[in-house]
Structures are given as structure tokens and as C-alpha cells.
XYZ file of C-alpha atoms in Angstrom:
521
model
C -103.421 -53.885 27.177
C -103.593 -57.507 28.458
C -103.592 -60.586 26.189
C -102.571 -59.394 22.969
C -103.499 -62.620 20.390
C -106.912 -61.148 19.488
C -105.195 -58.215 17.882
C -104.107 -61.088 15.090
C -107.436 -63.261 14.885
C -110.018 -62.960 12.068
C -113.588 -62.509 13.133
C -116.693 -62.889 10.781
C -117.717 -59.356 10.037
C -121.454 -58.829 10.296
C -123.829 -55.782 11.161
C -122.512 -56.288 14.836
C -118.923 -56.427 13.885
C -119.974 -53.595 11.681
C -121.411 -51.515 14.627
C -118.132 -52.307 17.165
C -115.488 -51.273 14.768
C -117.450 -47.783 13.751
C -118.012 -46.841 17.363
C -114.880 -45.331 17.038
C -116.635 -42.831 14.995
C -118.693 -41.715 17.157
C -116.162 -39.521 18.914
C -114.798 -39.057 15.142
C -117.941 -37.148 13.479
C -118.672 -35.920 17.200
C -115.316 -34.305 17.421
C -115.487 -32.947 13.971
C -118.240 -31.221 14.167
C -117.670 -30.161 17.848
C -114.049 -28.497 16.463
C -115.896 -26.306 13.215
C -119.567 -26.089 15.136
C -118.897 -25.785 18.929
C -115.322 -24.908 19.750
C -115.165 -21.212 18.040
C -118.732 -20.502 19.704
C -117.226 -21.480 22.351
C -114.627 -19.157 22.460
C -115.964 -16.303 21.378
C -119.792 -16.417 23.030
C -118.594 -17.600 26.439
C -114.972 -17.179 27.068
C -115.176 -14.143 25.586
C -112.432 -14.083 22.880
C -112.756 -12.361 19.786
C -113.086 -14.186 16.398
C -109.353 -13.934 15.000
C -107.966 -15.161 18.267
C -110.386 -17.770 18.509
C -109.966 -19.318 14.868
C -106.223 -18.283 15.247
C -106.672 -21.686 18.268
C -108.092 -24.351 16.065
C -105.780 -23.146 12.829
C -102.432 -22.921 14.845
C -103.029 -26.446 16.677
C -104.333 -28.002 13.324
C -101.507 -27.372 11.223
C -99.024 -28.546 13.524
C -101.469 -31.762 13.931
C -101.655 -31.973 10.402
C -97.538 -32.442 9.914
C -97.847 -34.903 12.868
C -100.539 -36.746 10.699
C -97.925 -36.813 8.173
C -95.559 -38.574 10.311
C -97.427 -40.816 12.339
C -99.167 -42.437 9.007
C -95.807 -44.005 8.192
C -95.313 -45.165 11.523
C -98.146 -47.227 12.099
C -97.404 -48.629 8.671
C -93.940 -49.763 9.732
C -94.497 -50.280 13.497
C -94.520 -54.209 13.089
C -90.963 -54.123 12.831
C -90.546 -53.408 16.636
C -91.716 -55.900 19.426
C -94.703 -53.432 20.319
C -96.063 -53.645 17.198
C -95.508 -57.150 17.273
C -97.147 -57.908 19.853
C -99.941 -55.291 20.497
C -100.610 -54.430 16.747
C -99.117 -51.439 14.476
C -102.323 -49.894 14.380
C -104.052 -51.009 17.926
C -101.221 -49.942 20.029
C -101.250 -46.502 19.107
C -105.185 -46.167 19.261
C -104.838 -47.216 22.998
C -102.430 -44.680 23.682
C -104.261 -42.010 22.049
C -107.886 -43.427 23.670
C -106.100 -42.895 27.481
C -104.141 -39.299 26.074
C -107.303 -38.017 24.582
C -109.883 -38.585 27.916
C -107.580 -36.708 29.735
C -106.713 -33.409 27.408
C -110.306 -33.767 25.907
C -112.071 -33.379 29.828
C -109.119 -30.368 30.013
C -110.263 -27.823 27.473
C -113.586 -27.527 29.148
C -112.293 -26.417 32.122
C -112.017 -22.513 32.396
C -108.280 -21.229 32.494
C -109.440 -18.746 34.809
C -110.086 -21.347 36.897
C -106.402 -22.352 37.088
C -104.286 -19.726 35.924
C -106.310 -16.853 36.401
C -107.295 -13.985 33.750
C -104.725 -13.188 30.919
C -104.085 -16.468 29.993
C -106.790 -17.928 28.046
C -105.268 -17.832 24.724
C -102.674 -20.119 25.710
C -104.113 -22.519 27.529
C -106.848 -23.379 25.555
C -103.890 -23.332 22.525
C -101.983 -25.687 23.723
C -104.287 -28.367 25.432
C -106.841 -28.283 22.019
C -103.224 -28.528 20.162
C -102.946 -31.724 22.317
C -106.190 -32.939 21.941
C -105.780 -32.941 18.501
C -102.419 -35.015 18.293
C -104.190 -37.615 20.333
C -107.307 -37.581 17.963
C -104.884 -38.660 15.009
C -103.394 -41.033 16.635
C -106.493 -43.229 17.629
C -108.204 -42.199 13.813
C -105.241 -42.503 11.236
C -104.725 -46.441 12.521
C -108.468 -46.591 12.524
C -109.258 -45.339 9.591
C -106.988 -48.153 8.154
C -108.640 -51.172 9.600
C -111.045 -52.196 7.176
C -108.474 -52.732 4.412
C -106.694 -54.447 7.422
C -109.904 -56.968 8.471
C -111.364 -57.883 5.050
C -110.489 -57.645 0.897
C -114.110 -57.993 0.070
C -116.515 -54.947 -1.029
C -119.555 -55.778 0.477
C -118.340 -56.639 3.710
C -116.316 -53.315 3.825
C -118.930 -51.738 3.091
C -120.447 -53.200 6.285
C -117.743 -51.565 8.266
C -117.869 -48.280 6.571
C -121.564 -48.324 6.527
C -121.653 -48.891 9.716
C -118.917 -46.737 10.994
C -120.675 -43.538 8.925
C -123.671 -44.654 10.853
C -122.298 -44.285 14.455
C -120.414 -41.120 13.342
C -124.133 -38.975 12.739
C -125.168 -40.435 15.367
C -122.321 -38.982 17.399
C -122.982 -35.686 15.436
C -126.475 -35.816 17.165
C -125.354 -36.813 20.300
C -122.985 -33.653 20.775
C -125.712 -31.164 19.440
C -128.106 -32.833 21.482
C -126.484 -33.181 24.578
C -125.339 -29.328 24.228
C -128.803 -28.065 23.494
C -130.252 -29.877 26.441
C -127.629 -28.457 29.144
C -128.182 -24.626 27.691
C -131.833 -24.595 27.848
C -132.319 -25.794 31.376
C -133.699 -22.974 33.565
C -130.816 -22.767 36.445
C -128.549 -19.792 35.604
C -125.869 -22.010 37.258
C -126.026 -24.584 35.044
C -126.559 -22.326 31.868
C -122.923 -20.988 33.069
C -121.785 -24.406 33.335
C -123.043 -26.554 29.831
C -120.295 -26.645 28.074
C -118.112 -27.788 31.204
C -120.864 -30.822 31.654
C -120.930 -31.339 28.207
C -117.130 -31.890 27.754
C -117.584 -34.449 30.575
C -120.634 -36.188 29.350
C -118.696 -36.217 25.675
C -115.643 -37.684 26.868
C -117.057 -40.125 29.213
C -119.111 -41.607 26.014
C -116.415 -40.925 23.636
C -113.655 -43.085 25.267
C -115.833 -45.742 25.815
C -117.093 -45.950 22.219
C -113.214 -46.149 21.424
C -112.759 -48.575 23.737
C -115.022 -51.050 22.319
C -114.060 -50.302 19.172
C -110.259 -51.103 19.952
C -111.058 -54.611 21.117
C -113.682 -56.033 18.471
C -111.165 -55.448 15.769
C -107.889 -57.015 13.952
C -105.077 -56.927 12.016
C -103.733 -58.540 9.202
C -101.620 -61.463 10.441
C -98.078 -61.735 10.289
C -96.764 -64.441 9.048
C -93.021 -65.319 9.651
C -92.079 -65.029 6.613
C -93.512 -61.717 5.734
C -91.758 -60.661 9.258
C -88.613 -61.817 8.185
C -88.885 -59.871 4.704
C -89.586 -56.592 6.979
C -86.475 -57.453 9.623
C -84.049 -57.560 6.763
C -84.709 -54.636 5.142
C -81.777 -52.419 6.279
C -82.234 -49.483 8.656
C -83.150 -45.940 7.813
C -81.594 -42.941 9.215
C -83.692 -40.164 10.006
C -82.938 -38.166 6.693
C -83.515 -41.182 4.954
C -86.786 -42.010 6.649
C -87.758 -38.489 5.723
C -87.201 -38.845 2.248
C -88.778 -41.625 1.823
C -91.813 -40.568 3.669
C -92.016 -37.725 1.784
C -91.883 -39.602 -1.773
C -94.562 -41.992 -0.354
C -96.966 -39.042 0.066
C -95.637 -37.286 -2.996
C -96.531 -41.057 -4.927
C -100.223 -40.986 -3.453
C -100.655 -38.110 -6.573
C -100.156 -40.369 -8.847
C -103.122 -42.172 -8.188
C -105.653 -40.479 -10.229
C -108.687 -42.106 -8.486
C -107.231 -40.773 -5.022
C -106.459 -37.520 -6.605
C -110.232 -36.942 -7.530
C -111.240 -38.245 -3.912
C -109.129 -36.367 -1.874
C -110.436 -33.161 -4.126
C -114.366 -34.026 -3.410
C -113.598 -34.966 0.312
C -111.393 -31.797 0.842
C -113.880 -28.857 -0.785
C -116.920 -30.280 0.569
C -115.835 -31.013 3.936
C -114.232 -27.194 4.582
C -117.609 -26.138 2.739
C -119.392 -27.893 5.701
C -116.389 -26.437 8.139
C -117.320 -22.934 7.518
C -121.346 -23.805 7.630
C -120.834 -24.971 10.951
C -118.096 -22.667 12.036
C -121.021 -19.674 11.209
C -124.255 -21.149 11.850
C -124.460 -19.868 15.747
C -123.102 -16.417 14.871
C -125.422 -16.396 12.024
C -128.514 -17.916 13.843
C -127.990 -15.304 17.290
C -126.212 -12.357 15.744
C -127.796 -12.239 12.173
C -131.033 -13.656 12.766
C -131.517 -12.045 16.832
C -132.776 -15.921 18.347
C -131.639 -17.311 21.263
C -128.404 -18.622 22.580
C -129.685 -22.436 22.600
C -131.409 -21.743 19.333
C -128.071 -23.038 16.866
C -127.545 -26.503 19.250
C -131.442 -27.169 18.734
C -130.981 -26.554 15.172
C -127.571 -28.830 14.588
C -129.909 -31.376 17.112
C -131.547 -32.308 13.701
C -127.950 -34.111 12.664
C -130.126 -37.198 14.043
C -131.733 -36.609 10.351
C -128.182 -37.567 9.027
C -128.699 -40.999 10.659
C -131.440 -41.802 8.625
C -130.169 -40.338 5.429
C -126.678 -42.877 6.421
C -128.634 -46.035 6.123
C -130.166 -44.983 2.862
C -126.634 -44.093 1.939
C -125.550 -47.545 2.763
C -127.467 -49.102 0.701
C -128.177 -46.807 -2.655
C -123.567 -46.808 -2.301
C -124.265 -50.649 -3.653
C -127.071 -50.204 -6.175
C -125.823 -46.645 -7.321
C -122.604 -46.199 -6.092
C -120.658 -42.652 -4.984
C -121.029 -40.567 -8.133
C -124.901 -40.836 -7.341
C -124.175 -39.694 -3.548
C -122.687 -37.160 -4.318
C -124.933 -35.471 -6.318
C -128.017 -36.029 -3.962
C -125.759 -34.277 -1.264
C -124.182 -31.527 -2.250
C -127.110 -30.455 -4.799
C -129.278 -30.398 -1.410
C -126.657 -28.611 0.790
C -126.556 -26.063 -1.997
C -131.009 -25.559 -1.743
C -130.342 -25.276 2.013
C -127.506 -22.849 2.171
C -129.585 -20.810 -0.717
C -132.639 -20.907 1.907
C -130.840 -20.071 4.597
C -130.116 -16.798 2.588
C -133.444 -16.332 1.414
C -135.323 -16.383 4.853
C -132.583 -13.839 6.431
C -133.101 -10.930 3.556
C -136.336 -11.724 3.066
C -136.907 -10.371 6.969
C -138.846 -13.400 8.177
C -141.141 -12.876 11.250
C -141.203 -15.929 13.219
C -139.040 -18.084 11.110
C -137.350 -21.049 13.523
C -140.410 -23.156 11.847
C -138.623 -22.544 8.481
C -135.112 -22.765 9.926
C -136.105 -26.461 11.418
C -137.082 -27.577 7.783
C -134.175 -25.740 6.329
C -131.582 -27.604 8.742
C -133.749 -30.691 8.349
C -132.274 -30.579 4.292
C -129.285 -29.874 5.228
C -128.530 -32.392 7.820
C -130.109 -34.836 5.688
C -127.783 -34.645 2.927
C -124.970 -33.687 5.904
C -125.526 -37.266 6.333
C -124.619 -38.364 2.739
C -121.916 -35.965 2.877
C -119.979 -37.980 5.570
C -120.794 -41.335 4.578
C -119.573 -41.147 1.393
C -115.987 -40.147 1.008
C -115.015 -42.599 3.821
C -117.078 -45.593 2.113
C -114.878 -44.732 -1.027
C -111.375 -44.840 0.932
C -111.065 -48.144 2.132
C -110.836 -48.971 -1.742
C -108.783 -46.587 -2.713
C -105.516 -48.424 -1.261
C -106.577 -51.112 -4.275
C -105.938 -48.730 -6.687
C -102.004 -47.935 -5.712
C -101.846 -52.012 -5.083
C -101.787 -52.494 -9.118
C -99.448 -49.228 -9.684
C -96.691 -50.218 -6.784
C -97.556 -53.658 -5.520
C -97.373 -52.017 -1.869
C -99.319 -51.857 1.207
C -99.966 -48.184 1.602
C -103.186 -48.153 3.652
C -101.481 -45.988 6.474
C -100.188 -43.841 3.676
C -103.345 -42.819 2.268
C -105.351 -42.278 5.607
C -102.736 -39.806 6.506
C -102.764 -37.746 3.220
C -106.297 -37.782 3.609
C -105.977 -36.431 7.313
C -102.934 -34.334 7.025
C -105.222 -32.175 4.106
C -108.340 -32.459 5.888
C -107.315 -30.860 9.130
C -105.163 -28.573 7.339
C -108.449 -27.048 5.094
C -110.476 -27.770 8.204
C -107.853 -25.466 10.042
C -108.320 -22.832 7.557
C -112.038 -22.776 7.505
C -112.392 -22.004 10.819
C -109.244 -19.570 11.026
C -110.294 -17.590 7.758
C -114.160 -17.843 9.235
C -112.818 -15.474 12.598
C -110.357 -13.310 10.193
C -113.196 -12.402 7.874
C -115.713 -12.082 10.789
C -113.510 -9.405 12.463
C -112.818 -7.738 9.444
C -116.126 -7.278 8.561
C -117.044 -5.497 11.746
C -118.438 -8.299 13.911
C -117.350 -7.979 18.079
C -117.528 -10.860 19.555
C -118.506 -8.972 22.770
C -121.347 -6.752 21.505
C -124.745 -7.091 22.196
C -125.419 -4.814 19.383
C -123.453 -4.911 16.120
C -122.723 -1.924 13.968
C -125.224 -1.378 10.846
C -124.723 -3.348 7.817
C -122.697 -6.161 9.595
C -125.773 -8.621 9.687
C -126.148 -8.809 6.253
C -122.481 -9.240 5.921
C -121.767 -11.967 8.065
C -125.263 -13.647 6.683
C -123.594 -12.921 2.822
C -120.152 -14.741 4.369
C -122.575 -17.616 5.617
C -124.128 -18.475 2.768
C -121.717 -17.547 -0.145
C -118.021 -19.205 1.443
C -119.531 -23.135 1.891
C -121.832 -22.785 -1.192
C -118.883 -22.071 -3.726
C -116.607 -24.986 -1.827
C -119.663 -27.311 -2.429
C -120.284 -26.765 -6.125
C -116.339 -27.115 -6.634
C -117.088 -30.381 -5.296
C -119.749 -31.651 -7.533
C -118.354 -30.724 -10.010
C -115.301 -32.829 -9.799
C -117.842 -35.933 -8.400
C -118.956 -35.837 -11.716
C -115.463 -36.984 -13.417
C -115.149 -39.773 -10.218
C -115.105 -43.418 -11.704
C -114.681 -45.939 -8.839
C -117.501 -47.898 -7.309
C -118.914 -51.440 -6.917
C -118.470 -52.662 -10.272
C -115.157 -50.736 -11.572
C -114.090 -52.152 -8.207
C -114.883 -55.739 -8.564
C -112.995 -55.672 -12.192
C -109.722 -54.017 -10.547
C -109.460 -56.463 -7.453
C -109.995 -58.798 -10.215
C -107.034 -57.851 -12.108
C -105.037 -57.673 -8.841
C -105.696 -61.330 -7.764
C -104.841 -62.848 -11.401
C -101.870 -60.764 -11.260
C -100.729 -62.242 -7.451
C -101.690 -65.752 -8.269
C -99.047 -65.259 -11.633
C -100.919 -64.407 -14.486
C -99.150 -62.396 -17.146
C -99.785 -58.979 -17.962
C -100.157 -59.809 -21.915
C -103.396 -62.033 -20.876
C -105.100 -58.862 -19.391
C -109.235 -58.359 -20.743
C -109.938 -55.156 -22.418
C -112.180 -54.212 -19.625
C -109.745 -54.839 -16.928
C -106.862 -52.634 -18.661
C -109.603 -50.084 -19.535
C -110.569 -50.122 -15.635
C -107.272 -50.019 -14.582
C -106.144 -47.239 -16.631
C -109.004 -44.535 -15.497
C -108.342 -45.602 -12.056
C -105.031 -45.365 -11.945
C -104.413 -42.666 -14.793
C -101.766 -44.524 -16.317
C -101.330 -46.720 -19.327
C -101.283 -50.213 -18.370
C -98.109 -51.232 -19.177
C -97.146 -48.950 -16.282
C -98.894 -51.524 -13.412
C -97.805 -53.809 -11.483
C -94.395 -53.224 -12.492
C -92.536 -56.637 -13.404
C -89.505 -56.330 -15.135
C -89.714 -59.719 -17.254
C -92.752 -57.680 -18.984
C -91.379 -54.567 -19.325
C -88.437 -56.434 -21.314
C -91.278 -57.726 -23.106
C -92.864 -54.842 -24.263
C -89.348 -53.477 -25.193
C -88.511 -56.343 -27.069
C -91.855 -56.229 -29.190
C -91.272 -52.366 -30.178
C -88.050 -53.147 -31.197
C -89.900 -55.849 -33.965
């Protein structure tokens, strides 16, 4: 890890800060959409397993990645206490250790278990090094993910960061389609036989070093002595403690209405796009009888998410996240909708309409992902007036714990329902009416999971200017103003963020007496 003092030095952060610290996303949104879009067509069109087993791979591994999530948030949060934390970081050390973990079970699921163990044992082996994967995945993202509240209190400039990091991730979206499309369409059989093999190298080679530069063009908060003193004299848990106190610290992130209301919109739209992607090959070569190559030319078009990011970047300022997430999921819902309509409608020659179709859809794709993850690094604000802590870790791994649990569930429910409907994996032909049932499952599962979305965007409060009145609040508060001097807009602010009154902030006892005191006039 070498010298270890730029882990604890401020850096201006500009577009090219910006850039470095969300390269890291490019294996994020490229691994995301590789696990729901690539992964089960992966296992079911060329290793030949059939749809339960294959979800039944990604849900298994996720869940037991999700309770490691769970874990590891808390963790990083407290890893300053030991001398590797210290030294190296709490969140930095870990992301190394994941980065060098990662290239090596990453490269390993691409290479065929018959290859190495022979026929029979493809289920496990492709369980337990995806299972693997995964664990390293968390560990470089949930101390990632955390960094921004880490390098910087001010909006705009996290919104650099998270602009910029949404910006690398569809770009790294692209890149995997792109990369995957190119390698199945070239004309040697050999090499047909081969793509996903050369993709997985191609993908890890430009995922690690992405990470990489990422790891060293970012910081954490200092710690000063006497902050590190505070932490060394707190007394020791034991493991049961440490358990229940974890487990309150997630149960606590509930009570933070704004988070509540987030993790809700980020949750159901997400799994909505898990199961889009999870279907679109099986719908696009079973339902609709194109080519192999035709679903990784289609998802190609995520470079349209690109462009939709930096308009996202900038209408998250001047219109903020309610507005974003309207303009999404109102046009994932017209694509999904067309998607349906060309399939029963029996359209001759319709990849033309299919482009334009996925051309929507990765467009507001694009909003899709920026958004939730421009909202988070704010969030943390929020439980800062209820508790007065530092939960940054906390929150990241709520956020991912649910997220790969749903995402799990997508993609395991998506090969259940497949099966049950008929569909073999194996066939070249399917049985009659199964087409129209898988197309029905296509459209109809992501389409409801969207709308439940919007709908609850609708109710969300926090943005630029709600923001700017909380942090506000927050630095009169830490620089020892009393609570009785609080503006009506600040306490109004405060108390639909938070959803609770304001004399339940930033608990200080001498007020609470206060308020006591004055009841009992």
C-alpha cells in the first residue's frame, strides 16, 4: 500500500477529482448490470443450466453477501480504532483488499468448470466463486460509497463527486454491453465459443484499474488526536454486544424518514430494472426469434445513459430529485409498454423499433442510476441532527444489504417464474403459448416495481435547498446555538426530513430540561 499520509490529506475537488473518485464506478454500474443482464444469460444460453438453477446462483450468493454487507458497514465505520485503520484508512484499506480479491475471483467465473473439474459440477463452482466475487464487490463499494461525506460537507461539490461517479458508472454500463456485443458477433466460431471468457478478462483488466485510480485520488476525514483518543477510550465490545449494537444502528436508520422514502424509491426501481435486464435476452431471442448478439447490441445503447447523466447532473441542482424521478421512471414505464406493444402486435422487421425503444429506456436508465446515489451522500445529514453521530458507513450498508438482497430476488424469482411457465433453457423450440408468457412476465414484473416507485418520489422532500437549510441548522447547532433560537423554516425542514418533532433533534439534555420545565408552567 506504500506511503500511507495521502489517505489523510484534503485535495481541492474539481471535475478531475470528480472523474478519479467515480472511476470506481465503473466496475460498480458495470458489475450491476453484468450480475441482472449478463450472468443468468450466461448460465442458461451457454453453460447450459436451466433458469431456477441459474437464478438459484446469483440469489443464494447475494443473500449471504447481503448479511456480510451488514457487517462489514460497521466495520469500516469503527476500523480507525486499530493501527490499520490508522494508518491505511478505515475505508481505503479495505477497498485495496477487495480491488486485489476481486481481479482474481472476478477473471475465475469466466472460466468453464468443465475446464477444471469436469462435467457435473457447474452448479457449484460457479456458486461459490460468484458468492466470492460478490463479498469482494462490497468490500471495495460500501467504503466507497462513503467517501464523499468523508472528502467534503458542501452540496455542490458533492455533487461533483456523485455527478461524476454516476457518469463513469453508464459509461461502464456501455462498456460491458459493448465489449460483449463486439466479441459475439465476430465471424470465428472459436471466438463466438469463447466471448464471454475474453470478456471477463477484458472487464477485469479495466475494472481493477479504474479501482485503482480511484483508491489513490481520494481521502479521509482526518483524525485528530483528540477525536482518536475519544474512540480509544470507549470500552471494548464483546461480540454479542457488538451485535446488538449493530443491529440497533441499522434498526435506527428507520427512523430517518427521509432515508426511509429513499431506500423505498432506490429499492423498487432498481429490482424493476433487475428483472428488465435479467429478461431482456430471453425476451429479445426466445420471444422475439433475433439473434444471439441481438440483446448485447441492444443494452450497447446504455452509452445513451451517459448523456442523459450529464443532463442529470445538472437539472439535480436547478430541479432537484423529485423532478428526476419523474422524467425516469415515467419513460421506463413508455418503453417497457412498447416493448409489449411491438411483440403482440407481431412486428415484421422490428430491431429498427427495438433500437428506439432501448434508446428511451437507456436514456432514462441513465437518470435512474444517477439519482438515488446523488441523494445518499446527504442523507447521513439528516441522522446528524436526530443522533449527533457519524453514520455514513451505516447507511451505505442498509442501502447495500437491501439492494442486493431485492437484486437477489429479481433475478432468482425471474428463473423460478421462467421455468414455471414452461420456458427450457435448452430448447430451440419452446412449447405454444410460452412466448407470450415470458413477453407478459417481461413487461408486467419491472413496470409495476417502477410505478411503486414514483409514486413514493412524489412524497420525497430533500434536495438543494431543503438541504442547504438543514446543514444550516446543523452548523448553528455545533458552533452552540440553542435549540429555542431555531427559524420556523429550519424546524419545519428538519421535521419532514427527519419525521420527528423538533424537540426530538439533536438531543441535549440542558434543553430537554427546558422544555420540561416550561410545560410544567
Amino acid at each position: 500500500m506504500g506511503n500511507s499520509r495521502w489517505v489523510y490529506t484534503p485535495k481541492d475537488i474539481n471535475v478531475k477529482r470528480g472523474v478519479a473518485y467515480g472511476l470506481t464506478d465503473l466496475m460498480g454500474g458495470g458489475w450491476n448490470n453484468i450480475v441482472s443482464g449478463v450472468i443468468f444469460a450466461y448460465l442458461t444460453l451457454s453453460v447450459g443450466l436451466n433458469p431456477a438453477m441459474a437464478g438459484a446462483i446469483t440469489g443464494i450468493a447475494r443473500v449471504f453477501d447481503a448479511i456480510f454487507c451488514l457487517i462489514f458497514g460497521t466495520i469500516t465505520d469503527g476500523f480507525y480504532k486499530t493501527n490499520l485503520g490508522k494508518k491505511y484508512g478505515r475505508r481505503h484499506f479495505w477497498m485495496f483488499i477487495g480491488m486485489i480479491g476481486f481481479a482474481i475471483s472476478f477473471l475465475a467465473f469466466w472460466v468453464p468448470a468443465t475446464s477444471i473439474f469436469g462435467p457435473g459440477h457447474e452448479f457449484v463452482y460457479y456458486l461459490v466463486v460468484y458468492t466470492l466475487t460478490e463479498l469482494f464487490v462490497g468490500m471495495i463499494l460500501i467504503p466507497w460509497e462513503t467517501l464523499p461525506t468523508e472528502m467534503t460537507t458542501d452540496y455542490t461539490k458533492r455533487t461533483v463527486l456523485s455527478g461524476s461517479r454516476m457518469f463513469i458508472s453508464a459509461t461502464g454500463t456501455s462498456l460491458v454491453f459493448f465489449i460483449l456485443a463486439i466479441l459475439q458477433s465476430l465471424p470465428s466460431a472459436e471466438a463466438k465459443k469463447n466471448a464471454y471468457l475474453f470478456a471477463g478478462i477484458l472487464w477485469t483488466v479495466l475494472f481493477v484499474v479504474a479501482i485503482y485510480i480511484s483508491y489513490r485520488s481520494t481521502w479521509e476525514r482526518p483524525l485528530t488526536k483528540e477525536f482518536i483518543a475519544e474512540l480509544d477510550a470507549r470500552p471494548k465490545l464483546t461480540v454479542g454486544q457488538y451485535i446488538k449494537e449493530t443491529l440497533h444502528d441499522y434498526g435506527q436508520t428507520f427512523r430517518n424518514l427521509a432515508f426511509s422514502k429513499h431506500l423505498t424509491i432506490y429499492i423498487f426501481s432498481f429490482t424493476g430494472k433487475d428483472f428488465y435486464a435479467t429478461l431482456l435476452p430471453t425476451f429479445i431471442v426466445v420471444c422475439m426469434g433475433m439473434a444471439s448478439n441481438t440483446p448485447w447490441v441492444l443494452n450497447a445503447f446504455a452509452v445513451f445513459g451517459i448523456l442523459s447523466t450529464l443532463a442529470a447532473a445538472k437539472l439535480m441542482i436547478t430541479h432537484g430529485p423529485r423532478f428526476l424521478y419523474s422524467l425516469s421512471y415515467i419513460g421506463i414505464i413508455v418503453a417497457l409498454i412498447a416493448y409489449g406493444i411491438t411483440y403482440f402486435m407481431h412486428v415484421k422487421n422490428p430491431l429498427t423499433i427495438l433500437i428506439i425503444i432501448t434508446i428511451v429506456y437507456q436514456l432514462s436508465r441513465g437518470i435512474l442510476e444517477f439519482t438515488p446515489w446523488n441523494v445518499f451522500p446527504f442523507i447521513p445529514d439528516v441522522d446528524r441532527i436526530m443522533t449527533r453521530g457519524d453514520k455514513a458507513g451505516t447507511y451505505a450498508a442498509v442501502m447495500t444489504f437491501f439492494r442486493k438482497s431485492t437484486g437477489a430476488l429479481a433475478t432468482w424469482i425471474a428463473g423460478i417464474l421462467l421455468e414455471a411457465l414452461g420456458y427450457v433453457s435448452t430448447a430451440t423450440t419452446q412449447a405454444p403459448g410460452i412466448t407470450d408468457k415470458i413477453a407478459l412476465l417481461f413487461v408486467i414484473a419491472p413496470l409495476l416495481l417502477i410505478i411503486i416507485a414514483l409514486v413514493v418520489s412524489w412524497t420525497f422532500k430533500l434536495n438543494r435547498q431543503t438541504h442547504a437549510v438543514l446543514q444550516g441548522e446543523i452548523n448553528r447547532l455545533e458552533d452552540g446555538g440553542n435549540k429555542r433560537d431555531v427559524t420556523p423554516e429550519a424546524k419545519q425542514v428538519a421535521e419532514e426530513l427527519t419525521g420527528h418533532p423538533y424537540d426530538e433533534l439533536w438531543p441535549d439534555e440542558t434543553y430537554e430540561e427546558s422544555q420540561t420545565d416550561k410545560s410544567k408552567e
